[in-house]
Amino acid sequence: MKITILSIFPEMFAGFLDTSIIKKARLKGLVEYELVDIRSFSKDKHNRVDDYSFGGGAGMVFLYQPVVDALAFVKTPKSHVIMMAPAGYLFKQKRARELKEYEHLILICGHYEGFDERILQHVDEVLCIGDYVLTGGELAAMVVADAVTRLVDGVIAEDSPQEESFENGLLEYPQYTRPDTIDGFTVPEVLLSGHHEKIAQWRRKESLRKTWKYRPELLEKIDLDKKDRQYLEEIVLEEDKV
Ligand code: ADE
């Protein structure tokens, strides 16, 4: 897979591309990253990439020409083009899983107060990473590139993604490592028991507990069986006591 990023601040990606899993994916040749500076496509004598918004209003808007020319430079018939902006579909794990199937993703980092709407004629989808406004699309592009990269075959251990938060519609259960007691805090007994079925049941219940506590709306979107409902009843009583 190849991920191309169009930005006016390509230098922001240096640390991202040169650290941890992303660096490994790059060095193993599993994902190729390409950074393209939108400013180098400006036809303005001052290299400008933005201008005032028709109709007035604060802030500068990305010009059509440099963005569309940069896009034409990198786009192939296999490319899937994404604009990073607050006014878009909310990016979720499910979309990350779908995006990893594309051979070539192009992420355009919107900046300043927005972009000329006509740029969207050349874009397949607009993605927002959360209900807040960033100074630009760069961090959002890193989020999408990161979430997709780690799902590409060979990037991380085979069986780990299925166990994670959001993969089964729930938040992930708590985890512990050695030592089994520290500062008087102990690891739940069952995890030391070696009893796989009991451990799986405990993890399911604790997954439900985290989801109930932090993201209750997720519980409405998944199929809960009888046992899950019983766990939830117990959780409500247990948490009431705390
Ligand atoms: N650009 C600025 N804020 C953003 C957000 N929340 N998601 C995607 N791109 C953005």
Tab-separated table of C-alpha atoms and ligand atoms in Angstrom:
chain	number	residue	atom	x	y	z
A	1	MET	CA	0.000	0.000	0.000
A	2	LYS	CA	1.046	3.571	-0.619
A	3	ILE	CA	-0.083	6.612	1.351
A	4	THR	CA	0.519	10.033	-0.170
A	5	ILE	CA	0.089	13.107	1.990
A	6	LEU	CA	-0.487	16.552	0.484
A	7	SER	CA	0.309	19.298	2.959
A	8	ILE	CA	1.800	22.760	3.238
A	9	PHE	CA	3.699	21.525	6.326
A	10	PRO	CA	5.308	18.246	5.189
A	11	GLU	CA	8.015	18.702	7.843
A	12	MET	CA	5.410	17.871	10.498
A	13	PHE	CA	5.521	14.236	9.368
A	14	ALA	CA	9.261	13.677	9.987
A	15	GLY	CA	8.871	12.313	13.537
A	16	PHE	CA	5.746	10.366	12.651
A	17	LEU	CA	7.389	8.510	9.763
A	18	ASP	CA	10.581	7.850	11.639
A	19	THR	CA	9.202	6.277	14.812
A	20	SER	CA	7.989	2.889	16.021
A	21	ILE	CA	5.515	0.826	13.983
A	22	ILE	CA	5.231	3.341	11.130
A	23	LYS	CA	8.997	3.360	10.683
A	24	LYS	CA	9.068	-0.464	10.715
A	25	ALA	CA	6.227	-0.713	8.184
A	26	ARG	CA	8.143	1.697	5.963
A	27	LEU	CA	11.508	-0.075	6.284
A	28	LYS	CA	9.915	-3.487	5.698
A	29	GLY	CA	8.379	-2.091	2.514
A	30	LEU	CA	4.828	-2.883	3.699
A	31	VAL	CA	3.643	0.708	3.363
A	32	GLU	CA	5.218	3.415	1.252
A	33	TYR	CA	4.674	7.018	2.350
A	34	GLU	CA	5.018	9.989	0.043
A	35	LEU	CA	4.984	13.615	1.186
A	36	VAL	CA	4.070	16.329	-1.290
A	37	ASP	CA	4.326	20.039	-0.511
A	38	ILE	CA	1.235	21.779	-1.891
A	39	ARG	CA	3.105	25.108	-1.858
A	40	SER	CA	5.502	23.899	-4.549
A	41	PHE	CA	2.493	23.847	-6.923
A	42	SER	CA	1.602	27.501	-6.338
A	43	LYS	CA	1.639	29.626	-9.483
A	44	ASP	CA	1.650	32.815	-7.458
A	45	LYS	CA	4.879	34.828	-7.489
A	46	HIS	CA	4.821	34.888	-3.672
A	47	ASN	CA	4.067	31.148	-3.532
A	48	ARG	CA	0.686	31.811	-1.943
A	49	VAL	CA	-1.696	28.908	-1.451
A	50	ASP	CA	-4.627	30.761	0.118
A	51	ASP	CA	-6.861	33.791	-0.345
A	52	TYR	CA	-9.831	35.621	1.194
A	53	SER	CA	-13.221	33.950	1.271
A	54	PHE	CA	-15.855	35.297	-1.162
A	55	GLY	CA	-18.668	36.763	0.883
A	56	GLY	CA	-16.305	37.842	3.635
A	57	GLY	CA	-15.437	36.263	6.923
A	58	ALA	CA	-12.342	35.702	8.975
A	59	GLY	CA	-9.410	33.674	7.741
A	60	MET	CA	-7.862	32.502	4.559
A	61	VAL	CA	-9.110	29.725	2.324
A	62	PHE	CA	-6.988	27.208	0.394
A	63	LEU	CA	-6.872	28.056	-3.323
A	64	TYR	CA	-8.198	25.511	-5.808
A	65	GLN	CA	-5.252	25.577	-8.223
A	66	PRO	CA	-2.254	24.494	-6.054
A	67	VAL	CA	-4.238	21.708	-4.370
A	68	VAL	CA	-5.712	20.331	-7.591
A	69	ASP	CA	-2.360	20.539	-9.410
A	70	ALA	CA	-0.627	18.707	-6.537
A	71	LEU	CA	-3.347	16.090	-6.682
A	72	ALA	CA	-2.995	15.648	-10.454
A	73	PHE	CA	0.748	15.122	-9.934
A	74	VAL	CA	0.267	12.136	-7.578
A	75	LYS	CA	-3.080	10.659	-8.611
A	76	THR	CA	-3.380	7.381	-10.544
A	77	PRO	CA	-6.529	5.433	-11.549
A	78	LYS	CA	-6.021	3.338	-8.368
A	79	SER	CA	-5.930	6.301	-5.984
A	80	HIS	CA	-8.575	6.969	-3.347
A	81	VAL	CA	-8.571	10.651	-2.419
A	82	ILE	CA	-9.471	11.832	1.086
A	83	MET	CA	-9.756	15.406	2.334
A	84	MET	CA	-9.100	15.850	6.070
A	85	ALA	CA	-11.521	18.457	7.427
A	86	PRO	CA	-13.936	18.948	10.333
A	87	ALA	CA	-16.922	19.009	7.937
A	88	GLY	CA	-16.759	15.345	6.970
A	89	TYR	CA	-17.743	11.803	7.968
A	90	LEU	CA	-16.510	10.769	11.394
A	91	PHE	CA	-13.518	8.431	11.011
A	92	LYS	CA	-13.996	5.122	12.831
A	93	GLN	CA	-12.196	1.770	13.106
A	94	LYS	CA	-14.587	0.237	10.561
A	95	ARG	CA	-13.518	2.781	7.933
A	96	ALA	CA	-9.832	2.157	8.788
A	97	ARG	CA	-10.406	-1.541	8.017
A	98	GLU	CA	-12.008	-0.662	4.681
A	99	LEU	CA	-9.328	1.869	3.733
A	100	LYS	CA	-6.536	-0.662	4.162
A	101	GLU	CA	-7.866	-2.455	1.061
A	102	TYR	CA	-6.950	0.439	-1.244
A	103	GLU	CA	-3.645	0.293	-3.101
A	104	HIS	CA	-3.145	4.033	-2.889
A	105	LEU	CA	-4.568	6.534	-0.427
A	106	ILE	CA	-4.081	10.257	-0.926
A	107	LEU	CA	-4.704	12.362	2.187
A	108	ILE	CA	-5.108	16.102	1.655
A	109	CYS	CA	-4.493	18.189	4.759
A	110	GLY	CA	-6.884	21.118	4.743
A	111	HIS	CA	-5.586	24.246	6.420
A	112	TYR	CA	-6.375	27.744	7.673
A	113	GLU	CA	-10.078	28.451	7.747
A	114	GLY	CA	-10.981	25.961	5.047
A	115	PHE	CA	-10.606	25.334	1.327
A	116	ASP	CA	-12.303	26.293	-1.910
A	117	GLU	CA	-15.300	23.949	-2.036
A	118	ARG	CA	-14.648	23.150	-5.711
A	119	ILE	CA	-11.606	21.090	-4.634
A	120	LEU	CA	-14.131	18.480	-3.481
A	121	GLN	CA	-14.939	17.734	-7.139
A	122	HIS	CA	-11.621	15.820	-7.121
A	123	VAL	CA	-12.072	14.122	-3.726
A	124	ASP	CA	-13.685	10.732	-2.960
A	125	GLU	CA	-14.499	11.394	0.691
A	126	VAL	CA	-14.027	13.904	3.499
A	127	LEU	CA	-13.004	12.563	6.911
A	128	CYS	CA	-13.120	14.215	10.325
A	129	ILE	CA	-11.292	12.539	13.222
A	130	GLY	CA	-13.430	13.954	16.033
A	131	ASP	CA	-15.700	16.752	17.143
A	132	TYR	CA	-13.037	19.400	17.626
A	133	VAL	CA	-11.197	21.765	15.300
A	134	LEU	CA	-7.460	21.383	14.778
A	135	THR	CA	-5.221	24.056	13.268
A	136	GLY	CA	-4.940	21.906	10.167
A	137	GLY	CA	-5.477	18.465	8.705
A	138	GLU	CA	-1.917	17.259	9.371
A	139	LEU	CA	-2.599	15.608	12.737
A	140	ALA	CA	-5.818	14.165	11.337
A	141	ALA	CA	-3.903	12.701	8.369
A	142	MET	CA	-1.414	11.135	10.800
A	143	VAL	CA	-4.303	9.594	12.724
A	144	VAL	CA	-5.791	8.033	9.584
A	145	ALA	CA	-2.390	6.928	8.227
A	146	ASP	CA	-1.521	5.371	11.596
A	147	ALA	CA	-4.853	3.576	12.087
A	148	VAL	CA	-4.702	2.152	8.543
A	149	THR	CA	-1.004	1.225	8.600
A	150	ARG	CA	-1.288	-0.935	11.701
A	151	LEU	CA	-4.000	-2.994	9.998
A	152	VAL	CA	-1.908	-3.726	6.890
A	153	ASP	CA	-0.906	-7.401	6.792
A	154	GLY	CA	2.457	-8.021	8.426
A	155	VAL	CA	2.672	-4.689	10.262
A	156	ILE	CA	1.631	-6.000	13.707
A	157	ALA	CA	1.123	-9.507	15.164
A	158	GLU	CA	-1.663	-11.373	13.344
A	159	ASP	CA	-4.177	-11.969	16.116
A	160	SER	CA	-3.936	-8.730	18.050
A	161	PRO	CA	-6.367	-6.409	16.177
A	162	GLN	CA	-9.486	-8.562	16.815
A	163	GLU	CA	-9.035	-8.219	20.574
A	164	GLU	CA	-8.810	-4.456	20.583
A	165	SER	CA	-11.207	-1.685	21.383
A	166	PHE	CA	-13.891	-1.156	18.702
A	167	GLU	CA	-13.109	-4.360	16.780
A	168	ASN	CA	-16.065	-6.180	18.387
A	169	GLY	CA	-18.038	-3.005	19.085
A	170	LEU	CA	-16.791	-2.798	22.689
A	171	LEU	CA	-13.878	-1.123	24.453
A	172	GLU	CA	-11.018	-3.420	25.349
A	173	TYR	CA	-10.796	-5.174	28.751
A	174	PRO	CA	-8.092	-4.151	31.280
A	175	GLN	CA	-4.672	-5.771	31.057
A	176	TYR	CA	-1.935	-6.355	33.646
A	177	THR	CA	1.664	-7.470	33.579
A	178	ARG	CA	4.299	-8.403	36.164
A	179	PRO	CA	4.621	-8.035	39.110
A	180	ASP	CA	1.312	-9.475	40.334
A	181	THR	CA	1.358	-7.103	43.335
A	182	ILE	CA	2.744	-3.585	43.302
A	183	ASP	CA	2.247	-0.786	45.856
A	184	GLY	CA	-0.468	-2.991	47.380
A	185	PHE	CA	-2.393	-3.222	44.085
A	186	THR	CA	-3.061	-6.781	42.972
A	187	VAL	CA	-3.921	-8.398	39.655
A	188	PRO	CA	-7.442	-9.938	39.530
A	189	GLU	CA	-7.076	-13.570	40.743
A	190	VAL	CA	-8.769	-15.094	37.747
A	191	LEU	CA	-6.021	-13.871	35.394
A	192	LEU	CA	-3.474	-15.892	37.357
A	193	SER	CA	-5.660	-19.029	37.399
A	194	GLY	CA	-4.724	-20.349	33.963
A	195	HIS	CA	-8.441	-21.147	33.472
A	196	HIS	CA	-9.006	-19.964	29.883
A	197	GLU	CA	-12.778	-20.026	29.906
A	198	LYS	CA	-13.047	-18.075	33.159
A	199	ILE	CA	-10.487	-15.587	31.874
A	200	ALA	CA	-12.511	-15.107	28.663
A	201	GLN	CA	-15.691	-14.552	30.709
A	202	TRP	CA	-13.955	-12.060	32.995
A	203	ARG	CA	-12.595	-10.181	29.977
A	204	ARG	CA	-16.006	-10.030	28.332
A	205	LYS	CA	-17.570	-8.615	31.479
A	206	GLU	CA	-14.793	-6.060	31.990
A	207	SER	CA	-15.060	-5.035	28.329
A	208	LEU	CA	-18.755	-4.431	28.913
A	209	ARG	CA	-17.945	-2.489	32.101
A	210	LYS	CA	-15.509	-0.124	30.303
A	211	THR	CA	-17.978	0.405	27.486
A	212	TRP	CA	-20.885	1.014	29.891
A	213	LYS	CA	-18.776	3.523	31.796
A	214	TYR	CA	-17.088	5.454	28.989
A	215	ARG	CA	-19.076	4.882	25.788
A	216	PRO	CA	-22.578	3.644	26.723
A	217	GLU	CA	-23.931	4.562	23.270
A	218	LEU	CA	-21.809	1.748	21.783
A	219	LEU	CA	-23.844	-0.829	23.711
A	220	GLU	CA	-26.928	0.091	21.700
A	221	LYS	CA	-25.214	-0.806	18.448
A	222	ILE	CA	-24.163	-4.379	19.214
A	223	ASP	CA	-26.007	-7.639	19.783
A	224	LEU	CA	-25.883	-8.494	23.468
A	225	ASP	CA	-26.669	-12.075	24.456
A	226	LYS	CA	-28.336	-13.226	27.680
A	227	LYS	CA	-25.015	-13.574	29.477
A	228	ASP	CA	-23.971	-10.035	28.426
A	229	ARG	CA	-27.212	-8.631	29.794
A	230	GLN	CA	-26.651	-10.472	33.054
A	231	TYR	CA	-23.119	-9.059	33.253
A	232	LEU	CA	-24.482	-5.559	32.648
A	233	GLU	CA	-27.022	-5.942	35.443
A	234	GLU	CA	-24.207	-7.018	37.770
A	235	ILE	CA	-22.036	-4.117	36.606
A	236	VAL	CA	-24.764	-1.559	37.350
A	237	LEU	CA	-25.153	-2.941	40.885
A	238	GLU	CA	-21.392	-3.179	41.448
A	239	GLU	CA	-20.704	0.341	40.203
A	240	ASP	CA	-23.543	1.707	42.294
A	241	LYS	CA	-21.750	0.455	45.403
A	242	VAL	CA	-18.453	2.169	44.497
B	1	ADE	N1	-8.884	19.654	10.345
B	1	ADE	C1	-9.137	20.439	11.418
B	1	ADE	N2	-9.834	19.760	12.340
B	1	ADE	C2	-10.017	18.500	11.860
B	1	ADE	C3	-10.670	17.345	12.340
B	1	ADE	N3	-11.279	17.311	13.528
B	1	ADE	N4	-10.652	16.239	11.567
B	1	ADE	C4	-10.070	16.260	10.360
B	1	ADE	N5	-9.432	17.321	9.851
B	1	ADE	C5	-9.409	18.438	10.581
